[in-house]
PDB file of C-alpha atoms in Angstrom:
ATOM      1  CA  MET A 100     -10.383  11.623  14.279  1.00 54.00           C
ATOM      2  CA  LEU A 101      -6.819  10.232  12.883  1.00 51.00           C
ATOM      3  CA  ILE A 102      -6.060   8.365  10.074  1.00 49.00           C
ATOM      4  CA  ASP A 103      -2.951   6.068  10.688  1.00 47.00           C
ATOM      5  CA  ARG A 104      -0.914   4.968   7.568  1.00 47.00           C
ATOM      6  CA  GLY A 105       1.185   2.190   8.452  1.00 45.00           C
ATOM      7  CA  GLY A 106       4.050   4.067   9.391  1.00 37.00           C
ATOM      8  CA  PRO A 107       6.995   1.719  11.001  1.00 29.00           C
ATOM      9  CA  SER A 108       7.730   4.749  13.401  1.00 25.00           C
ATOM     10  CA  ALA A 109       4.849   6.445  13.801  1.00 29.00           C
ATOM     11  CA  LEU A 110       1.015   6.112  14.705  1.00 30.00           C
ATOM     12  CA  LEU A 111       0.137   8.317  12.529  1.00 31.00           C
ATOM     13  CA  ALA A 112       1.989   8.556   9.109  1.00 27.00           C
ATOM     14  CA  CYS A 113       0.878  11.352   9.572  1.00 26.00           C
ATOM     15  CA  LEU A 114      -2.578  12.885   9.112  1.00 29.00           C
ATOM     16  CA  VAL A 115      -4.267  14.713  11.523  1.00 30.00           C
ATOM     17  CA  LEU A 116      -8.246  15.017  10.960  1.00 33.00           C
ATOM     18  CA  SER A 117     -10.388  16.977  13.522  1.00 27.00           C
ATOM     19  CA  ILE A 118     -13.579  15.366  14.827  1.00 28.00           C
ATOM     20  CA  SER A 119     -16.489  16.865  16.415  1.00 25.00           C
ATOM     21  CA  ALA A 120     -17.395  15.888  19.562  1.00 27.00           C
ATOM     22  CA  CYS A 121     -20.558  13.097  20.170  1.00 29.00           C
ATOM     23  CA  GLY A 122     -21.652  14.947  22.826  1.00 31.00           C
ATOM     24  CA  GLY A 123     -19.693  14.734  26.385  1.00 32.00           C
ATOM     25  CA  GLY A 124     -17.425  17.017  25.334  1.00 32.00           C
ATOM     26  CA  GLY A 125     -19.592  19.109  23.173  1.00 31.00           C
ATOM     27  CA  GLY A 126     -20.092  20.027  19.694  1.00 31.00           C
ATOM     28  CA  GLY A 127     -21.277  16.753  18.502  1.00 33.00           C
ATOM     29  CA  GLY A 128     -25.145  15.729  17.258  1.00 33.00           C
ATOM     30  CA  GLY A 129     -27.679  13.644  18.417  1.00 34.00           C
ATOM     31  CA  GLY A 130     -27.045  13.837  22.342  1.00 31.00           C
ATOM     32  CA  GLY A 131     -25.638  12.116  24.588  1.00 34.00           C
ATOM     33  CA  GLY A 132     -22.384   9.538  23.920  1.00 36.00           C
ATOM     34  CA  PHE A 133     -18.738   9.141  24.700  1.00 40.00           C
ATOM     35  CA  PRO A 134     -16.443  12.322  24.770  1.00 45.00           C
ATOM     36  CA  VAL A 135     -14.227  12.560  21.765  1.00 43.00           C
ATOM     37  CA  ALA A 136     -10.688  14.296  21.831  1.00 43.00           C
ATOM     38  CA  GLY A 137     -10.335  16.871  18.579  1.00 36.00           C
ATOM     39  CA  LEU A 138      -7.362  17.203  17.455  1.00 30.00           C
ATOM     40  CA  GLY A 139      -7.337  20.652  15.301  1.00 30.00           C
ATOM     41  CA  PRO A 140      -5.035  21.991  13.057  1.00 30.00           C
ATOM     42  CA  GLY A 141      -2.187  23.308  15.260  1.00 28.00           C
ATOM     43  CA  ALA A 142      -2.397  19.910  17.460  1.00 29.00           C
ATOM     44  CA  GLY A 143       0.513  18.001  17.260  1.00 29.00           C
ATOM     45  CA  VAL A 144       1.091  14.153  15.599  1.00 27.00           C
ATOM     46  CA  PRO A 145       0.620  11.846  18.224  1.00 32.00           C
ATOM     47  CA  THR A 146       3.810   9.366  17.537  1.00 27.00           C
ATOM     48  CA  SER A 147       4.220   5.650  18.541  1.00 30.00           C
ATOM     49  CA  THR A 148       7.104   2.806  18.397  1.00 28.00           C
ATOM     50  CA  GLY A 149       4.302   0.316  16.360  1.00 36.00           C
ATOM     51  CA  GLY A 150       1.174   0.121  18.752  1.00 38.00           C
ATOM     52  CA  PRO A 151       0.239  -0.387  21.996  1.00 39.00           C
ATOM     53  CA  ASN A 152       1.718  -2.725  24.275  1.00 37.00           C
ATOM     54  CA  PRO A 153      -0.926  -5.666  25.012  1.00 35.00           C
ATOM     55  CA  SER A 154      -0.260  -4.989  28.590  1.00 33.00           C
ATOM     56  CA  ASP A 155      -1.310  -1.497  28.135  1.00 38.00           C
ATOM     57  CA  LEU A 156      -4.923  -2.289  26.973  1.00 38.00           C
ATOM     58  CA  SER A 157      -8.276  -2.161  28.877  1.00 39.00           C
ATOM     59  CA  SER A 158      -7.714  -4.060  31.819  1.00 40.00           C
ATOM     60  CA  ALA A 159      -8.653  -7.685  31.258  1.00 35.00           C
ATOM     61  CA  GLY A 160     -12.380  -7.211  33.640  1.00 39.00           C
ATOM     62  CA  ASP A 161     -13.206  -4.925  30.877  1.00 56.00           C
ATOM     63  CA  ASP A 162     -15.963  -5.668  28.442  1.00 83.00           C
ATOM     64  CA  ALA A 163     -14.897  -5.754  24.575  1.00 92.00           C
ATOM     65  CA  ILE A 164     -16.930  -3.062  22.978  1.00 94.00           C
ATOM     66  CA  ALA A 165     -18.718  -4.899  19.744  1.00 96.00           C
ATOM     67  CA  VAL A 166     -18.644  -2.488  16.640  1.00 95.00           C
ATOM     68  CA  THR A 167     -21.270  -2.990  13.793  1.00 95.00           C
ATOM     69  CA  PHE A 168     -20.425  -0.534  10.589  1.00 94.00           C
ATOM     70  CA  ASP A 169     -22.942   0.198   8.177  1.00 93.00           C
ATOM     71  CA  GLY A 170     -21.718   1.324   4.398  1.00 89.00           C
ATOM     72  CA  SER A 171     -19.275   0.074   1.967  1.00 90.00           C
ATOM     73  CA  LEU A 172     -16.166   1.808   0.731  1.00 94.00           C
ATOM     74  CA  ASP A 173     -16.246  -0.206  -2.646  1.00 95.00           C
ATOM     75  CA  GLY A 174     -15.748   1.188  -6.161  1.00 95.00           C
ATOM     76  CA  PHE A 175     -14.611   1.326  -9.694  1.00 97.00           C
ATOM     77  CA  PHE A 176     -12.451   4.140 -10.921  1.00 97.00           C
ATOM     78  CA  ILE A 177     -11.332   5.178 -14.428  1.00 97.00           C
ATOM     79  CA  ALA A 178      -8.581   7.553 -14.483  1.00 94.00           C
ATOM     80  CA  SER A 179      -9.931  10.069 -16.651  1.00 95.00           C
ATOM     81  CA  SER A 180     -12.444  13.275 -16.296  1.00 92.00           C
ATOM     82  CA  ASN A 181     -14.949  11.801 -18.432  1.00 93.00           C
ATOM     83  CA  TYR A 182     -15.471   9.551 -15.408  1.00 95.00           C
ATOM     84  CA  PRO A 183     -16.752  10.030 -12.097  1.00 94.00           C
ATOM     85  CA  GLN A 184     -14.143  10.185  -9.318  1.00 93.00           C
ATOM     86  CA  PRO A 185     -13.776   9.019  -5.671  1.00 93.00           C
ATOM     87  CA  THR A 186     -16.174  11.353  -3.333  1.00 91.00           C
ATOM     88  CA  PRO A 187     -16.924  10.836   0.573  1.00 90.00           C
ATOM     89  CA  VAL A 188     -18.979   7.892   1.526  1.00 92.00           C
ATOM     90  CA  LEU A 189     -20.912   7.780   4.709  1.00 92.00           C
ATOM     91  CA  ILE A 190     -20.372   4.867   7.126  1.00 92.00           C
ATOM     92  CA  LYS A 191     -21.655   4.412  10.283  1.00 93.00           C
ATOM     93  CA  ALA A 192     -20.571   2.438  13.293  1.00 93.00           C
ATOM     94  CA  LYS A 193     -22.991   1.258  16.202  1.00 94.00           C
ATOM     95  CA  LEU A 194     -21.036   0.663  19.740  1.00 94.00           C
ATOM     96  CA  SER A 195     -22.696  -1.915  22.231  1.00 94.00           C
ATOM     97  CA  ARG A 196     -21.640   0.485  24.738  1.00 91.00           C
ATOM     98  CA  ASP A 197     -19.992   3.805  25.180  1.00 88.00           C
ATOM     99  CA  PRO A 198     -16.605   3.779  26.280  1.00 87.00           C
ATOM    100  CA  VAL A 199     -16.194   5.850  29.990  1.00 86.00           C
ATOM    101  CA  GLY A 200     -13.797   8.608  29.230  1.00 85.00           C
ATOM    102  CA  THR A 201     -12.302  10.786  26.274  1.00 86.00           C
ATOM    103  CA  VAL A 202     -11.813   8.752  23.389  1.00 86.00           C
ATOM    104  CA  TYR A 203      -9.050   9.316  20.627  1.00 87.00           C
ATOM    105  CA  PRO A 204     -10.132   7.565  17.681  1.00 86.00           C
ATOM    106  CA  VAL A 205      -8.239   6.606  15.072  1.00 86.00           C
ATOM    107  CA  ILE A 206      -8.558   4.430  11.910  1.00 88.00           C
ATOM    108  CA  VAL A 207      -5.881   2.707  10.502  1.00 89.00           C
ATOM    109  CA  ASP A 208      -5.138   2.906   6.533  1.00 90.00           C
ATOM    110  CA  SER A 209      -2.275   0.559   5.751  1.00 91.00           C
ATOM    111  CA  GLN A 210      -2.594   1.172   2.262  1.00 92.00           C
ATOM    112  CA  GLN A 211      -3.409   4.418   2.198  1.00 91.00           C
ATOM    113  CA  VAL A 212      -5.908   4.393   0.123  1.00 93.00           C
ATOM    114  CA  LEU A 213      -7.847   7.281   1.815  1.00 92.00           C
ATOM    115  CA  SER A 214      -7.951  10.818   0.959  1.00 88.00           C
ATOM    116  CA  THR A 215      -7.521  13.873   2.696  1.00 73.00           C
ATOM    117  CA  GLN A 216      -9.008  16.572  -0.073  1.00 70.00           C
ATOM    118  CA  TRP A 217     -12.257  16.568   1.571  1.00 60.00           C
ATOM    119  CA  GLY A 218     -10.627  18.445   4.800  1.00 59.00           C
ATOM    120  CA  GLY A 219     -11.282  17.396   8.253  1.00 54.00           C
ATOM    121  CA  PHE A 220     -13.176  14.027   9.101  1.00 61.00           C
ATOM    122  CA  THR A 221     -16.305  14.856  11.330  1.00 72.00           C
ATOM    123  CA  VAL A 222     -18.186  12.411  13.846  1.00 80.00           C
ATOM    124  CA  THR A 223     -21.595  12.628  14.669  1.00 86.00           C
ATOM    125  CA  LYS A 224     -24.033  10.997  16.622  1.00 87.00           C
ATOM    126  CA  GLY A 225     -27.373  10.066  15.314  1.00 89.00           C
ATOM    127  CA  PRO A 226     -30.999   9.650  16.745  1.00 90.00           C
ATOM    128  CA  ASP A 227     -30.327   5.885  16.404  1.00 88.00           C
ATOM    129  CA  GLY A 228     -27.423   5.700  18.766  1.00 87.00           C
ATOM    130  CA  ALA A 229     -24.854   5.142  15.552  1.00 90.00           C
ATOM    131  CA  TYR A 230     -21.558   7.561  14.918  1.00 90.00           C
ATOM    132  CA  SER A 231     -21.618   8.823  11.333  1.00 90.00           C
ATOM    133  CA  GLY A 232     -18.641   9.435   9.132  1.00 88.00           C
ATOM    134  CA  TYR A 233     -17.657  10.206   5.716  1.00 90.00           C
ATOM    135  CA  LEU A 234     -14.303   8.377   4.629  1.00 91.00           C
ATOM    136  CA  THR A 235     -13.141   9.317   0.914  1.00 92.00           C
ATOM    137  CA  PRO A 236     -11.113   6.949  -0.916  1.00 94.00           C
ATOM    138  CA  LYS A 237      -8.127   8.533  -2.856  1.00 93.00           C
ATOM    139  CA  ALA A 238      -8.346   9.680  -6.317  1.00 92.00           C
ATOM    140  CA  GLY A 239      -5.055   9.117  -8.830  1.00 90.00           C
ATOM    141  CA  MET A 240      -4.077   5.917  -7.462  1.00 94.00           C
ATOM    142  CA  ALA A 241      -2.054   3.292  -9.737  1.00 95.00           C
ATOM    143  CA  PRO A 242      -3.767   1.076 -11.552  1.00 96.00           C
ATOM    144  CA  GLY A 243      -5.083  -2.555  -9.703  1.00 97.00           C
ATOM    145  CA  VAL A 244      -7.172  -3.292  -7.463  1.00 97.00           C
ATOM    146  CA  TYR A 245      -6.457  -2.431  -3.408  1.00 97.00           C
ATOM    147  CA  SER A 246      -8.431  -4.884  -0.721  1.00 96.00           C
ATOM    148  CA  GLY A 247      -8.438  -5.178   2.525  1.00 96.00           C
ATOM    149  CA  LYS A 248      -9.670  -3.471   5.848  1.00 95.00           C
ATOM    150  CA  LEU A 249      -9.406  -0.101   7.562  1.00 93.00           C
ATOM    151  CA  GLN A 250      -9.172  -0.829  11.280  1.00 92.00           C
ATOM    152  CA  LEU A 251     -11.039   1.442  14.016  1.00 92.00           C
ATOM    153  CA  ARG A 252      -9.050   1.811  17.264  1.00 91.00           C
ATOM    154  CA  LEU A 253     -10.302   3.574  20.299  1.00 91.00           C
ATOM    155  CA  CYS A 254      -7.252   4.945  22.110  1.00 92.00           C
ATOM    156  CA  LYS A 255      -7.575   6.284  25.558  1.00 92.00           C
ATOM    157  CA  ASP A 256      -4.591   9.018  25.242  1.00 91.00           C
ATOM    158  CA  PRO A 257      -3.042  10.687  22.410  1.00 88.00           C
ATOM    159  CA  ALA A 258      -0.252   8.343  21.841  1.00 88.00           C
ATOM    160  CA  CYS A 259      -2.453   5.082  21.793  1.00 90.00           C
ATOM    161  CA  ALA A 260      -0.304   3.594  24.972  1.00 92.00           C
ATOM    162  CA  ALA A 261      -3.716   2.410  25.679  1.00 93.00           C
ATOM    163  CA  GLU A 262      -7.103   0.909  23.826  1.00 94.00           C
ATOM    164  CA  TYR A 263     -10.825   0.098  24.858  1.00 94.00           C
ATOM    165  CA  LYS A 264     -10.931  -3.874  23.440  1.00 94.00           C
ATOM    166  CA  LEU A 265     -13.180  -3.929  20.312  1.00 94.00           C
ATOM    167  CA  THR A 266     -14.478  -6.417  18.802  1.00 94.00           C
ATOM    168  CA  GLY A 267     -15.553  -5.844  15.061  1.00 94.00           C
ATOM    169  CA  GLY A 268     -13.325  -2.915  14.461  1.00 93.00           C
ATOM    170  CA  GLU A 269     -12.263  -4.154  11.098  1.00 94.00           C
ATOM    171  CA  PHE A 270     -13.774  -2.212   7.680  1.00 94.00           C
ATOM    172  CA  PRO A 271     -13.545  -3.649   4.644  1.00 95.00           C
ATOM    173  CA  TYR A 272     -12.841  -2.384   1.347  1.00 96.00           C
ATOM    174  CA  LYS A 273     -12.450  -2.995  -2.278  1.00 97.00           C
ATOM    175  CA  LEU A 274     -11.163  -0.314  -4.815  1.00 97.00           C
ATOM    176  CA  GLU A 275     -10.576  -1.133  -8.126  1.00 98.00           C
ATOM    177  CA  TYR A 276      -8.632   1.818 -10.511  1.00 97.00           C
ATOM    178  CA  ALA A 277      -8.309   1.483 -13.938  1.00 98.00           C
ATOM    179  CA  ALA A 278      -6.303   3.277 -16.621  1.00 97.00           C
ATOM    180  CA  ASP A 279      -8.398   5.485 -19.438  1.00 98.00           C
ATOM    181  CA  VAL A 280      -8.068   3.766 -23.202  1.00 98.00           C
ATOM    182  CA  THR A 281      -5.080   5.128 -24.823  1.00 98.00           C
ATOM    183  CA  LEU A 282      -4.242   5.241 -28.171  1.00 99.00           C
ATOM    184  CA  THR A 283      -0.999   5.544 -30.405  1.00 98.00           C
ATOM    185  CA  ALA A 284      -0.319   5.537 -33.551  1.00 98.00           C
ATOM    186  CA  LYS A 285       2.657   4.330 -36.043  1.00 98.00           C
ATOM    187  CA  MET A 286       3.305   5.019 -39.891  1.00 98.00           C
ATOM    188  CA  ASN A 287       5.539   2.987 -41.177  1.00 98.00           C
ATOM    189  CA  GLY A 288       6.895   2.080 -38.328  1.00 97.00           C
ATOM    190  CA  THR A 289       7.658   5.792 -36.885  1.00 98.00           C
ATOM    191  CA  PRO A 290       5.412   7.119 -33.917  1.00 98.00           C
ATOM    192  CA  VAL A 291       3.098   9.866 -35.320  1.00 97.00           C
ATOM    193  CA  LYS A 292       1.973  12.969 -33.792  1.00 96.00           C
ATOM    194  CA  ASP A 293      -1.555  14.648 -34.391  1.00 95.00           C
ATOM    195  CA  ILE A 294      -1.709  17.580 -35.948  1.00 94.00           C
ATOM    196  CA  ARG A 295      -2.196  19.576 -32.559  1.00 94.00           C
ATOM    197  CA  GLY A 296       0.948  17.951 -31.644  1.00 95.00           C
ATOM    198  CA  MET A 297      -0.296  15.071 -29.514  1.00 94.00           C
ATOM    199  CA  THR A 298       1.126  12.087 -29.511  1.00 97.00           C
ATOM    200  CA  SER A 299      -1.903   9.738 -28.011  1.00 98.00           C
ATOM    201  CA  VAL A 300      -5.817  10.117 -27.924  1.00 98.00           C
ATOM    202  CA  SER A 301      -7.408   9.004 -24.611  1.00 97.00           C
ATOM    203  CA  SER A 302     -11.539   8.305 -24.369  1.00 96.00           C
ATOM    204  CA  GLY A 303     -13.887  10.883 -26.233  1.00 96.00           C
ATOM    205  CA  LYS A 304     -10.826  12.543 -28.243  1.00 97.00           C
ATOM    206  CA  THR A 305      -9.497  12.001 -31.465  1.00 98.00           C
ATOM    207  CA  MET A 306      -6.404  12.052 -32.632  1.00 98.00           C
ATOM    208  CA  GLN A 307      -5.350  13.238 -36.492  1.00 97.00           C
ATOM    209  CA  PHE A 308      -2.758  13.233 -38.948  1.00 97.00           C
ATOM    210  CA  VAL A 309      -2.107  13.076 -42.409  1.00 96.00           C
ATOM    211  CA  ALA A 310      -1.629   9.367 -43.895  1.00 95.00           C
ATOM    212  CA  LEU A 311       0.533   8.676 -47.214  1.00 93.00           C
ATOM    213  CA  ASP A 312      -1.111   6.537 -49.615  1.00 94.00           C
ATOM    214  CA  GLY A 313       0.449   3.224 -49.491  1.00 96.00           C
ATOM    215  CA  ALA A 314       2.032   3.834 -45.825  1.00 97.00           C
ATOM    216  CA  VAL A 315       1.407   1.413 -43.190  1.00 98.00           C
ATOM    217  CA  VAL A 316      -0.430   2.700 -40.451  1.00 98.00           C
ATOM    218  CA  GLN A 317      -0.614   0.835 -36.543  1.00 99.00           C
ATOM    219  CA  VAL A 318      -2.868   2.070 -33.994  1.00 99.00           C
ATOM    220  CA  GLU A 319      -2.004   0.324 -30.868  1.00 99.00           C
ATOM    221  CA  SER A 320      -3.816   0.556 -27.554  1.00 99.00           C
ATOM    222  CA  ASN A 321      -3.312  -0.266 -23.434  1.00 98.00           C
ATOM    223  CA  ILE A 322      -5.915  -1.933 -22.896  1.00 98.00           C
ATOM    224  CA  PRO A 323      -8.132  -4.458 -24.878  1.00 98.00           C
ATOM    225  CA  VAL A 324     -10.465  -2.801 -27.510  1.00 99.00           C
ATOM    226  CA  THR A 325     -12.863  -3.596 -30.344  1.00 99.00           C
ATOM    227  CA  TRP A 326     -11.435  -2.028 -33.399  1.00 99.00           C
ATOM    228  CA  THR A 327     -14.540  -0.461 -35.942  1.00 98.00           C
ATOM    229  CA  VAL A 328     -12.193   0.894 -38.981  1.00 98.00           C
ATOM    230  CA  THR A 329     -14.389   2.954 -41.556  1.00 97.00           C
ATOM    231  CA  SER A 330     -14.002   5.564 -43.919  1.00 96.00           C
ATOM    232  CA  SER A 331     -15.898   8.651 -43.953  1.00 93.00           C
ATOM    233  CA  GLY A 332     -16.374  11.142 -46.794  1.00 93.00           C
ATOM    234  CA  THR A 333     -13.936   9.055 -48.779  1.00 93.00           C
ATOM    235  CA  THR A 334     -13.259   5.954 -51.122  1.00 93.00           C
ATOM    236  CA  LYS A 335     -10.443   5.561 -49.105  1.00 94.00           C
ATOM    237  CA  LEU A 336      -9.704   2.695 -47.229  1.00 95.00           C
ATOM    238  CA  LEU A 337      -7.080   1.068 -44.644  1.00 97.00           C
ATOM    239  CA  ALA A 338      -6.608  -2.426 -45.650  1.00 98.00           C
ATOM    240  CA  VAL A 339      -6.243  -4.359 -42.133  1.00 98.00           C
ATOM    241  CA  ALA A 340      -3.643  -6.816 -42.279  1.00 98.00           C
ATOM    242  CA  THR A 341      -3.157  -7.339 -38.937  1.00 98.00           C
ATOM    243  CA  GLN A 342      -5.607  -7.152 -35.805  1.00 98.00           C
ATOM    244  CA  THR A 343      -5.597  -8.099 -31.924  1.00 98.00           C
ATOM    245  CA  ASP A 344      -7.609  -6.237 -29.216  1.00 98.00           C
ATOM    246  CA  LYS A 345      -5.001  -3.920 -28.588  1.00 99.00           C
ATOM    247  CA  LEU A 346      -3.522  -3.203 -31.762  1.00 99.00           C
ATOM    248  CA  VAL A 347      -4.709  -3.068 -35.489  1.00 99.00           C
ATOM    249  CA  SER A 348      -2.592  -2.182 -38.460  1.00 99.00           C
ATOM    250  CA  GLY A 349      -3.194  -1.856 -42.019  1.00 98.00           C
ATOM    251  CA  THR A 350      -1.981  -0.016 -45.296  1.00 98.00           C
ATOM    252  CA  VAL A 351      -3.526   2.941 -46.468  1.00 97.00           C
ATOM    253  CA  MET A 352      -5.219   2.334 -50.010  1.00 96.00           C
ATOM    254  CA  THR A 353      -5.374   5.396 -52.529  1.00 92.00           C
ATOM    255  CA  GLY A 354      -8.757   6.835 -52.844  1.00 89.00           C
ATOM    256  CA  SER A 355     -10.494  10.043 -53.445  1.00 86.00           C
ATOM    257  CA  MET A 356      -8.404  13.577 -51.643  1.00 78.00           C
ATOM    258  CA  SER A 357     -11.637  14.020 -49.177  1.00 89.00           C
ATOM    259  CA  GLY A 358     -12.811  12.901 -46.338  1.00 93.00           C
ATOM    260  CA  SER A 359     -10.910  10.394 -43.658  1.00 96.00           C
ATOM    261  CA  ILE A 360     -10.367   6.924 -42.458  1.00 97.00           C
ATOM    262  CA  GLU A 361     -11.476   6.788 -39.012  1.00 98.00           C
ATOM    263  CA  VAL A 362     -10.150   3.575 -36.508  1.00 98.00           C
ATOM    264  CA  LYS A 363     -12.295   3.783 -33.430  1.00 98.00           C
ATOM    265  CA  ALA A 364     -11.583   1.586 -30.163  1.00 99.00           C
ATOM    266  CA  GLN A 365     -14.129   0.797 -27.666  1.00 98.00           C
ATOM    267  CA  PRO A 366     -12.912  -0.708 -24.504  1.00 98.00           C
ATOM    268  CA  VAL A 367     -13.824  -4.584 -23.732  1.00 98.00           C
ATOM    269  CA  ASP A 368     -14.848  -3.635 -20.739  1.00 98.00           C
ATOM    270  CA  THR A 369     -18.577  -2.615 -20.680  1.00 97.00           C
ATOM    271  CA  ARG A 370     -17.594  -0.227 -17.551  1.00 96.00           C
ATOM    272  CA  TYR A 371     -16.108   1.876 -19.847  1.00 97.00           C
ATOM    273  CA  LYS A 372     -18.495   4.478 -22.016  1.00 96.00           C
ATOM    274  CA  TYR A 373     -16.547   5.863 -24.285  1.00 97.00           C
ATOM    275  CA  ILE A 374     -14.373   5.384 -27.612  1.00 98.00           C
ATOM    276  CA  ALA A 375     -11.098   7.002 -28.155  1.00 98.00           C
ATOM    277  CA  THR A 376     -10.599   7.300 -31.936  1.00 98.00           C
ATOM    278  CA  VAL A 377      -7.730   7.897 -34.644  1.00 98.00           C
ATOM    279  CA  SER A 378      -8.656   9.805 -37.928  1.00 97.00           C
ATOM    280  CA  LEU A 379      -6.305   9.416 -40.731  1.00 97.00           C
ATOM    281  CA  LEU A 380      -6.200  12.553 -43.162  1.00 95.00           C
ATOM    282  CA  PRO A 381      -5.641  12.733 -47.139  1.00 88.00           C
ATOM    283  CA  GLN A 382      -2.737  14.217 -47.963  1.00 79.00           C
TER     284      GLN A 382
END
């Protein structure tokens, strides 16, 4: 199967994926069905000047093929190894009738939300007559919500100069990508580094640095969090003067020379499961 990435001068921008024939052309499961053109690794990439001319579509006498999808391409992903990343999602499609002749399926992916990580995309036909395959949302997208519709096109030739008429060929998706919680710290207005050289810390990790008595320490988060400031094994404390959902600031008060002051950040969004910590060590 081909995926159209929405390029202005190419029908495919430029991803060619193999597809197994669903009967007819051999190699398809489930018996019967229309022959599907398979484009292997050595195949050329069909090009187009922006899509087929309406006059080149199936003749007016052809009945449109109704497509019914089953499955969901929705998801929420946090940019961290602590959280699940996109994996292949099974999508099924039923056609009101099988096309006659060779078919070149194309998925139009205008927002480029689909991944090629898992290699070729294979379509099979099941006993119920439905065609099924796996689509994988792309990992590492910029934070934000990507919603839209993938469009299935059944082309009659590699260049998609003519198509089978479809109804219901659009498949909606909503994919949300979020940044991991990330903390940075300053002491007396100057950015500090962790004792291991880190300049920031993310979920499930701890940033440690030596905090001077009387120093003003400020910890900032890139996303809204709930702060917890505690002293562990020490009489030192951080006297908090300013606190918002993205910042906490206070003065290190004198105390014992052991233990640490822990500044923990729990994201307000309950879909986050891990905290990030800044640990202030004694001199």
